[in-house]
Each structure stands twice: as structure tokens, then as C-alpha cells.
Amino acid sequence: MFMIIKEYYNKINNYLVAHKLKVIIICTVGFLLLTSFLAYRLYIYDEVSTYYDSGQYSEDDIDKVIEMYEDADRFYGFKDMSVYVKLYGDKIVEKYCEKEEFEKARFFAGDNRHLNKKALLSKIDTLEAENKKKKEEEYFNSLEGRTERLRKYEKRNGIGGSNDSFDVINTVFDNLFTYDNKLDECLPTWNKNSVYKNMLRQYINDVCGPGDYYYIKLGTINKSKQTINAYKYKNYLEKEYNIDVNVDDIIIYEFTYVSDKTTILFDNQINHSAWNTPLNIVLFKRSDMWFFGGIIEHSFDYSDATASNNLSNYIYPGDNSYIGLIDEEQ
């Protein structure tokens, strides 16, 4: 055995002596290549770690994030590259899910040996479910979604309304503070709720004064010379209530609404205090039925295009937090 080792040693030694220059060149090149590789590996690590820590991946295209992931995966065993492989893997899955490319996310999660496939697939399922729920909520509250729900509700429960616009005035203002359910006959579907009715009552209390009872002053009901374009009112409903319904006609009525309060004086005499308040109300017609459409709070020039395009500034009740309630919301 010793002789065999000695024989190989002599052969190697003779080769090195005979090819000294060649050996020096090979060793030098090998050293340079190894040094370059080590430097390159360190450069890749710095690039991967710096890019992730910078947070720029949140703005860049997914291809850049994938490139960083592949570089980290290529040097998996170097330093803490394994940590960056996982971090970039998570970001890639998130980016695919942000773009709603859930199948690409699943393929990526299952096609990479250094990632926790089970954990990533569970994360993808969660993100997909959240995305679906978000879209359902967006549609639920969108113009299309609310209008679809309105039509379904009215198909089941009817549209309501009155054949005579004049009757709407009496139905609403004779029952505003007494028979709550009677109001529903002439309120549009999206306003058949206690929130709207209480807003309306509060407005009457504010402008007409609190009273023991209210009544319309006979002989004061007249059609106003002021008008609102039906198309403009349709746009108002879209903007204010986020619903799309046809509006066939508009009538504005003016009348005097009386708030009567009874006070018992110290000598048991009864004193009646009455406040006479002029009101202008909007009635609109859809599907051949008339509905209460609000109270004109501030008069304005109806020929002014700017004003007529912003009816929500002039028609009460109005509340930024209130956009009407439909079906299951009631």
C-alpha cells in the first residue's frame, strides 16, 4: 500500500515539476474563479436583501419579485437566503392574489421545493375568499347591486304609491306624526323605514315648530310655478340614493303646514299657539304611480344648470350617511 502511494506521489511530483507554469496558471485561474464566485454570491445576497428591505417590491411588477426569489433560491444555503426565499415566496403569492390570479399563485406555491406548500395554499384560499367577499360587498352597495335588490324587493312586495299626486300630500302630512304605516303608501321603497321618517319628522319640528298636532291649511295647496326636470331628478336619485329608476314626471306643490300647540295657563285657561309654515314639496312619478320625493329646503333658480345638477343641496331630508334602505337592510 505504501509503495502504491509513493508511486502516485512521484508521478504527481514529476508532473508538477515538468509542467510548473501550466500548474501555476491553472491554480491562479481556479483561485480567481472561486473568488469571483464567492464575490458574486455575496453580491446576489446583498441585492436580494437590500431590495426586500427597501420595500420597493410593493410598487414594482411581480416579475421583479420573482427574479429576486429565484436568485435567493439559487443560493439557498448561503447566509440567511432561506429566510428571503420564504419572504419573497409570500410576496409573490400576495401579488398574484392582488391581481386575482389565484391559479397562478397555487401553481407557484406547489412548484417550489423550498416553500411550505400547505401554508401557502391555505393563505391563497383565505385571500381568495376575502377577495370574493369584498367584490360581493362592492356589488351589494353599487348602483347596479342596489337597483337589482330594489327590483327584487318590489317584485315581492309591490311598488306602492298613489294614482293621484294630490292624495300623496294628504297621506304623508296627515299621518306624519300619527299613523306610521300609512306613510309607507306614498313613500318610495328606499324610504319606507324609520330612519327616513324620523329625519322627516325632525325637519318639520325644526322648521314648523313642535306641536301637539299638525294639519294642512285648507285651500293653500297649489302647484308651484317652479319645476324640476324629471331626468335631473333621476340623476339626483342616482347620486343621493345610489339607485337607478325611471322618473316619468315631477310636480312641486306649495301649501301651508300648521303646527298647533296647546298650553294650559295657570288659571286653567287654554292657549292655542299655531305656527303657519309654507312648504314646497316634490312629488315624482314612476310606473304610473306618484310618490313623495322630499321637501325643497332652499329655493333656487331652476334655469340654473349648476343648481339643477345639485338637487341634493336643496331637497330635504338629506344626510351624507343616509342613502336609503332596501329589503334586508330594513
PDB file of C-alpha atoms in Angstrom, residues 19 25 38 63 71 110 121 127 133 197 238 292 296 304:
ATOM      1  CA  HIS A  19       4.574  21.497 -16.092  1.00  0.00           C
ATOM      2  CA  ILE A  25      -1.796  29.207 -14.419  1.00  0.00           C
ATOM      3  CA  LEU A  38     -17.793  33.933  -3.754  1.00  0.00           C
ATOM      4  CA  ASP A  63     -41.605  39.778 -12.418  1.00  0.00           C
ATOM      5  CA  ASP A  71     -31.775  34.457  -7.054  1.00  0.00           C
ATOM      6  CA  GLY A 110     -46.846  23.883  -5.377  1.00  0.00           C
ATOM      7  CA  LEU A 121     -52.224  27.157  -0.298  1.00  0.00           C
ATOM      8  CA  LEU A 127     -57.105  35.699   0.249  1.00  0.00           C
ATOM      9  CA  LYS A 133     -66.417  38.778  -0.107  1.00  0.00           C
ATOM     10  CA  LYS A 197     -89.437  59.021   8.688  1.00  0.00           C
ATOM     11  CA  GLU A 238     -78.682  58.002  -8.541  1.00  0.00           C
ATOM     12  CA  PHE A 292     -93.262  61.728  -2.011  1.00  0.00           C
ATOM     13  CA  ILE A 296     -87.439  71.888  -1.079  1.00  0.00           C
ATOM     14  CA  ASP A 304     -79.517  77.441 -13.440  1.00  0.00           C
TER      15      ASP A 304
END
